[in-house]
Coordinates of C-alpha atoms in Angstrom, one line a residue:
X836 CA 0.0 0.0 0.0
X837 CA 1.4 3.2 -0.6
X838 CA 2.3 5.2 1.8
X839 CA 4.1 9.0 2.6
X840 CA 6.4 7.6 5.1
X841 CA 8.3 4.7 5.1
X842 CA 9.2 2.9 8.5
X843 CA 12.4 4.0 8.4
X844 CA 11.0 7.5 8.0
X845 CA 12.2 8.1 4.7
X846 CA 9.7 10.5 2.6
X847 CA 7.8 8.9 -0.3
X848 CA 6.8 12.3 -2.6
X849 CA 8.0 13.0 -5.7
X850 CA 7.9 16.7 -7.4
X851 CA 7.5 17.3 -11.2
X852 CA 7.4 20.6 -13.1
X853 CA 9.3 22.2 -10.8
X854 CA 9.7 25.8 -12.8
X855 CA 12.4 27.0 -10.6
X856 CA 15.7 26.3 -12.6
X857 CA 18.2 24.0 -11.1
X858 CA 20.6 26.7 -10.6
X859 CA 18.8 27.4 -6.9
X860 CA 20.8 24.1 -6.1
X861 CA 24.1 25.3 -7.0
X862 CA 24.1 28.4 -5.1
X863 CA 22.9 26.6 -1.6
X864 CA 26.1 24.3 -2.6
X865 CA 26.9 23.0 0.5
X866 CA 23.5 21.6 1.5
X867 CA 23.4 20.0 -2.2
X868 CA 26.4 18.5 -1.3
X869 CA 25.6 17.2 1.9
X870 CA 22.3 15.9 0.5
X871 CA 23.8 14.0 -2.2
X872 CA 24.6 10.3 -1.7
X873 CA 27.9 8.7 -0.8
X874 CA 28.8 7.0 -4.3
X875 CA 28.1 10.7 -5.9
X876 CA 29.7 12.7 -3.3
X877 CA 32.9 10.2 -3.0
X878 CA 33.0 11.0 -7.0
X879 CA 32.9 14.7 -6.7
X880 CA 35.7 14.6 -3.8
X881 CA 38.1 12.5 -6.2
X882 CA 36.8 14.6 -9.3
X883 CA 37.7 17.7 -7.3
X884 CA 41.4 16.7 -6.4
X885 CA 42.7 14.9 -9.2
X886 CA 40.7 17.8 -11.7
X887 CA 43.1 20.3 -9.6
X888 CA 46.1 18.6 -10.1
X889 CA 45.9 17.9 -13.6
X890 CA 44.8 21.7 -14.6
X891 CA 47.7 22.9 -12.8
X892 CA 49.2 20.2 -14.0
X893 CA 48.9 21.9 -17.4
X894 CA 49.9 25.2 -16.4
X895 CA 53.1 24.2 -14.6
X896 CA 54.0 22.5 -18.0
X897 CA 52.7 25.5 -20.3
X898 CA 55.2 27.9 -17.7
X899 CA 58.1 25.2 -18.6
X900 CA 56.9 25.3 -22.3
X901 CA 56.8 29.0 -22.3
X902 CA 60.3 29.6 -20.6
X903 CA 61.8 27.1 -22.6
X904 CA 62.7 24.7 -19.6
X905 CA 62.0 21.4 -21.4
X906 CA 64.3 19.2 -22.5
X907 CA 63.5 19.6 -26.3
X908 CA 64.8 23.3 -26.3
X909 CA 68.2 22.0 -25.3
X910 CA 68.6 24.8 -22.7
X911 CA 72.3 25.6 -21.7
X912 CA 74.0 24.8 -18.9
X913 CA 73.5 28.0 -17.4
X914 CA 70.3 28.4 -18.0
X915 CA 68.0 28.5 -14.8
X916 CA 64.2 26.8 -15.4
X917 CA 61.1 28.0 -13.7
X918 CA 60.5 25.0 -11.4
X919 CA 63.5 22.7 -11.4
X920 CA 63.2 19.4 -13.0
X921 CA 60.3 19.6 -15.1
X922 CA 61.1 17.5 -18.0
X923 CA 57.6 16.3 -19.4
X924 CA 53.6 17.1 -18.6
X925 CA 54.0 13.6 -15.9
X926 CA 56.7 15.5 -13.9
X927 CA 54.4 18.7 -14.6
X928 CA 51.4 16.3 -13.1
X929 CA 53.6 15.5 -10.1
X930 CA 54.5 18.6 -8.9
X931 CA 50.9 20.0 -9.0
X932 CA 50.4 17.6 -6.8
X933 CA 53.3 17.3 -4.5
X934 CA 53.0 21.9 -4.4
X935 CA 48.8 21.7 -3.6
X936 CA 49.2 18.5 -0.9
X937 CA 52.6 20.2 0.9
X938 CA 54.6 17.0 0.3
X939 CA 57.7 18.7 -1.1
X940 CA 60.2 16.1 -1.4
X941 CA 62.9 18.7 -2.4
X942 CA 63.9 17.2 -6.1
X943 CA 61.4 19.7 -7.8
X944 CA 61.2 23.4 -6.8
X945 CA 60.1 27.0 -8.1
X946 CA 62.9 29.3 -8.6
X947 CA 63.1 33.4 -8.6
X948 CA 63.4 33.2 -12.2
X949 CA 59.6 33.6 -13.0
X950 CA 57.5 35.7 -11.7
X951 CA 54.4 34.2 -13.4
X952 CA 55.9 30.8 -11.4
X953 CA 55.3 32.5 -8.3
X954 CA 52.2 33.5 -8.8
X955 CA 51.0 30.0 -9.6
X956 CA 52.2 28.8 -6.8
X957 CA 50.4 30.9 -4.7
X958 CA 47.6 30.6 -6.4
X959 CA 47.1 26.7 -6.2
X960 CA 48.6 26.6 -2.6
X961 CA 45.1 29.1 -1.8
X962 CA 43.0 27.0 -4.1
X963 CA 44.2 24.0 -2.8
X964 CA 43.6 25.0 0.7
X965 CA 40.0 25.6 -0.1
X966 CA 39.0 22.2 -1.8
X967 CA 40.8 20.9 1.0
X968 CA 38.5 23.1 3.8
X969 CA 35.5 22.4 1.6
X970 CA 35.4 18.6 0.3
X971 CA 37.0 17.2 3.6
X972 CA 34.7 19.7 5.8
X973 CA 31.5 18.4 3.5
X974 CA 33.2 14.1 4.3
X975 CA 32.7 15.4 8.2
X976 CA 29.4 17.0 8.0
X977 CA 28.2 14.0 6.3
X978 CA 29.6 11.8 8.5
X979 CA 28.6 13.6 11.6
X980 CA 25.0 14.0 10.7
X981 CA 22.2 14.1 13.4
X982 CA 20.4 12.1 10.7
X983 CA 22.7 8.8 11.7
X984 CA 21.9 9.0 15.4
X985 CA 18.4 8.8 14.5
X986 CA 18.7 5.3 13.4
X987 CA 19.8 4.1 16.5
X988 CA 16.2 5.1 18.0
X989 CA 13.6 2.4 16.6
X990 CA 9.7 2.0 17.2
X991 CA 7.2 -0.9 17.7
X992 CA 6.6 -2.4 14.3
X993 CA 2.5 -2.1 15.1
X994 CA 0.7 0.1 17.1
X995 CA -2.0 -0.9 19.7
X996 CA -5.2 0.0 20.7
X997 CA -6.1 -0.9 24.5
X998 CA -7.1 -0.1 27.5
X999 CA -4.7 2.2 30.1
X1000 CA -5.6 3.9 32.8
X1001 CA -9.3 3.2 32.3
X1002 CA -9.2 4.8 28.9
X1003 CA -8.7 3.5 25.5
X1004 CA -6.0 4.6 23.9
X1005 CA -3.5 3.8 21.1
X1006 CA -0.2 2.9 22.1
X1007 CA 3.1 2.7 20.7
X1008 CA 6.7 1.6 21.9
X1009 CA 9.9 3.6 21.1
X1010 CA 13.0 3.0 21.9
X1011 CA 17.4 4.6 22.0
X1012 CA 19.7 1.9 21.2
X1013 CA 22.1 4.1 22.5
X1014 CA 23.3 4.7 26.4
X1015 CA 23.7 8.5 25.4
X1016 CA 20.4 10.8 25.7
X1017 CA 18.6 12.9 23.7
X1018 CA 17.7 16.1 25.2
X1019 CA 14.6 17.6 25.5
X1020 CA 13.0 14.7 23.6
X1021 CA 9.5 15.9 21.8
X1022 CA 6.7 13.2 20.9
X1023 CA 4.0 14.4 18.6
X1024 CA 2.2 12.8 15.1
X1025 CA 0.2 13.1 12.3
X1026 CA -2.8 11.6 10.8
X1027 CA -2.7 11.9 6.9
X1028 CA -5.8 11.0 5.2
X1029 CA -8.4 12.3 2.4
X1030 CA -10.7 14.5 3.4
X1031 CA -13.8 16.4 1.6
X1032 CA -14.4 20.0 2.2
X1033 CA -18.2 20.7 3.0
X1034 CA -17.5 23.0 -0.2
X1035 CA -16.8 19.6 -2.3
X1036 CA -13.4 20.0 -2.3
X1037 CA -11.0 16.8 -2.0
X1038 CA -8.0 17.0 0.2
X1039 CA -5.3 14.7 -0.5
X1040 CA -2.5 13.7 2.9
X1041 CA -4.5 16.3 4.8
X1042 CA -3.0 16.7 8.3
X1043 CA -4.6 16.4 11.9
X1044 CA -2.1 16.3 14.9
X1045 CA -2.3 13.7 17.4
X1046 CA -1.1 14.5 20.4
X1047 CA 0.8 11.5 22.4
X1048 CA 1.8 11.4 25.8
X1049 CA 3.7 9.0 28.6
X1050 CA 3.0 9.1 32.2
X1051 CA 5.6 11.6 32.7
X1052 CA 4.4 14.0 30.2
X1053 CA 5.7 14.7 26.4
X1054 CA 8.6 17.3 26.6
X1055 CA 11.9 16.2 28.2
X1056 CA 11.5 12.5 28.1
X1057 CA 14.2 11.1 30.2
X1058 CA 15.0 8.6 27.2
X1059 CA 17.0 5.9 29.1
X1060 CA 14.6 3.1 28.5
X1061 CA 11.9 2.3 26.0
X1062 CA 9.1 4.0 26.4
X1063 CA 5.5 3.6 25.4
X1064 CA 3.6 6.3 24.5
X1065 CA -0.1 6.7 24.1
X1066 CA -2.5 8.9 22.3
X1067 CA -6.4 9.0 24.0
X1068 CA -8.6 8.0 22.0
X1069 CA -11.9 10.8 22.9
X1070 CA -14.6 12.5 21.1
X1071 CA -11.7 14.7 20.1
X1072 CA -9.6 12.1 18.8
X1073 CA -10.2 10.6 14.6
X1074 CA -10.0 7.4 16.0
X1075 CA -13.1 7.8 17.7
X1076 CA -15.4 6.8 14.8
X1077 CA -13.5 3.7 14.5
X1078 CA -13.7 0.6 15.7
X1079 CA -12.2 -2.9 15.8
X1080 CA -14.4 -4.0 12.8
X1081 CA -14.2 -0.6 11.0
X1082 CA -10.7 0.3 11.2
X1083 CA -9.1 -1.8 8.1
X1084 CA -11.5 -0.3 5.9
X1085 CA -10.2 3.1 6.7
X1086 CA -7.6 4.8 4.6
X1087 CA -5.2 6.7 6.9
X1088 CA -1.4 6.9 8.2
X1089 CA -0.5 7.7 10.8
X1090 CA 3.3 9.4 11.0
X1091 CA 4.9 9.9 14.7
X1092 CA 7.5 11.9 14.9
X1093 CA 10.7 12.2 17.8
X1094 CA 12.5 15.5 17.7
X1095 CA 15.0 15.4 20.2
X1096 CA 19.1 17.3 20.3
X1097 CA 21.9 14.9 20.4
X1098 CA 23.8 14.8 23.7
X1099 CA 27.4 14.0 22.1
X1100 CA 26.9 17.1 19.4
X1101 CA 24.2 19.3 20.6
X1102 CA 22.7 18.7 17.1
X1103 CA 18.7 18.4 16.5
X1104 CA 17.7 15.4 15.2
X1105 CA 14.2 14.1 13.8
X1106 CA 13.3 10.2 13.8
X1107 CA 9.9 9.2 11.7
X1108 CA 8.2 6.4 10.8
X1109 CA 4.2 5.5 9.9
X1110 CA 1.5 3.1 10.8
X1111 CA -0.9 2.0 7.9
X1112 CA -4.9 0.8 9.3
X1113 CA -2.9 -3.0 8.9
X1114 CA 0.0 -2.1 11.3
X1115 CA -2.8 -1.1 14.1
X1116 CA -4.0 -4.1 15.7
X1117 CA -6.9 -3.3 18.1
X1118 CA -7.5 -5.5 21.4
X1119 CA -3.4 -6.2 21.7
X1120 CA -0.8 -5.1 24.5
X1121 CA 2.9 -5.1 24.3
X1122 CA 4.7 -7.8 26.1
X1123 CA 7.1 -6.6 29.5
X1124 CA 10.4 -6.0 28.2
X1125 CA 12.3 -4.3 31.1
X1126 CA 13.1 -6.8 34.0
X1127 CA 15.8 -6.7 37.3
X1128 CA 18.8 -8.4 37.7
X1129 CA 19.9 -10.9 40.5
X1130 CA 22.7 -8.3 40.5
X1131 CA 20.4 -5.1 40.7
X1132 CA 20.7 -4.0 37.2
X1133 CA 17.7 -3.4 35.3
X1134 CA 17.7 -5.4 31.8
X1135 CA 15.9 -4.9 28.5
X1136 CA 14.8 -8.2 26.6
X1137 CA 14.4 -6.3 23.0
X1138 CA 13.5 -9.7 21.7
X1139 CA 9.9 -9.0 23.0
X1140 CA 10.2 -5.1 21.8
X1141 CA 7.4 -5.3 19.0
X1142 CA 5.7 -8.3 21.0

């Protein structure tokens, strides 16, 4: 069935005739970059350094051609190069590279016989520290992502609808994989279905929140454990027309969100994922999953997570 959301909260939409040109994504750059996956990105970060290299590559051997430094003009003994052992475009090739990387190993060097030699060097030691800032910067920030940390937080693969507290509600189980926190956690969702306008008019993925909450309230979870959090299901809530014979013929999703900041970066981070009328299974609890230790530490069976 299709769905917005996947349950790995990855986004299901697709936009055509866009009129805005492309070029939009070129000047925001470094978000393009970072947006772009690792196969094309890894391409662009070898493109950009060995594209450096071999330009310069030229130039270095067009200042050699120009000054008469090769080897095919014979030059005389006294006669003092540009850049010191040049003898060919590969040696050309080589010290572009061994000038923008700051190897140096000392057998190929600019003299103070060219000025224009000087100013090439200069020139690619600046451009080279840019790509350098920019492509290794862009390998961090992709790296580093809040994005990744979101995977390590998982939900129940259904959703339930029960009693608690006297009340029916619809529950569901979330959980951090990871010891670390996230601060000043944030539980909230979505219902997406089509609606009609008392005017006629049809409204595709339109929105109504659902408000979800655990004992302790939804702002500032103190996400050490999994917890399970509950929307009540009253005359306020869409759910309340439903019932446990009614509710697969419906045509809704229901997307949950977790915003939350990452303890280790201070970075915000957003998990999603979606539960389809099939995924919600009315009548159901979830199985205990947190139990004590003989040695006093408490222990969490995920085995029974989406039990």
């Amino acid at each position: 069935k299709a769905r917005l959301v996947s349950k790995d909260g990855r986004c299901n939409i697709e936009f055509g005739n866009v009129e805005q040109s492309r070029f939009v994504f070129l000047i925001d750059i470094w978000t393009t970059i970072l947006d772009l996956r690792w196969r094309y990105k890894m391409t662009i970060f070898i493109s950009a350094f060995l594209g450096s290299w071999f330009l310069f590559g030229l130039l270095w051997y067009g200042v050699a051609y120009i000054h008469k430094d090769l080897p095919e003009f014979n030059p005389s003994i006294n006669h003092t190069p540009c850049v010191e052992n040049i003898n060919g475009l590969t040696s050309a090739f080589l010290f572009s590279l061994e000038t923008q990387v700051t190897i140096g190993y000392g057998f190929r060097c600019v003299t103070e016989q060219c000025a224009t030699a000087i100013f090439l060097l200069i020139f690619q030691s600046i451009l080279g520290v840019i790509i350098n800032s920019f492509m290794c910067g862009a390998i961090l920030a992709k790296i580093s992502r809040s994005k990744n940390r979101a995977k390590t937080i998982t939900f129940s693969k259904n959703a339930v609808i029960s009693k608690r507290g006297g009340k029916l509600c619809l529950l569901i189980r979330v959980a951090n994989l990871r010891k670390s926190l996230l601060i000043g956690s944030h539980i909230y969702g979505k219902l997406l279905k089509t609606t009609i306008t008392p005017e006629g008019e049809t409204i595709i993925l339109d929105q109504v929140n659902i408000e979800f909450v655990v004992d302790a309230g939804n702002e500032n979870l103190f996400f050490i454990s999994p917890l399970t959090i509950y929307h009540i299901i009253d005359k306020n809530s869409p759910f309340f027309h439903m019932a446990a014979e009614t509710i697969l013929q419906q045509d809704f999703e229901l997307v949950v969100f977790l915003d939350g900041t990452v303890e280790a970066t201070s970075a915000t981070c957003q998990v999603r994922t979606s539960y389809i009328p099939e995924e919600v299974l009315w009548g159901y609890r979830f199985a205990p999953i947190v139990s004590k230790t003989k040695e006093g530490k408490y222990r969490v069976d995920f085995q029974n997570f989406s039990k």
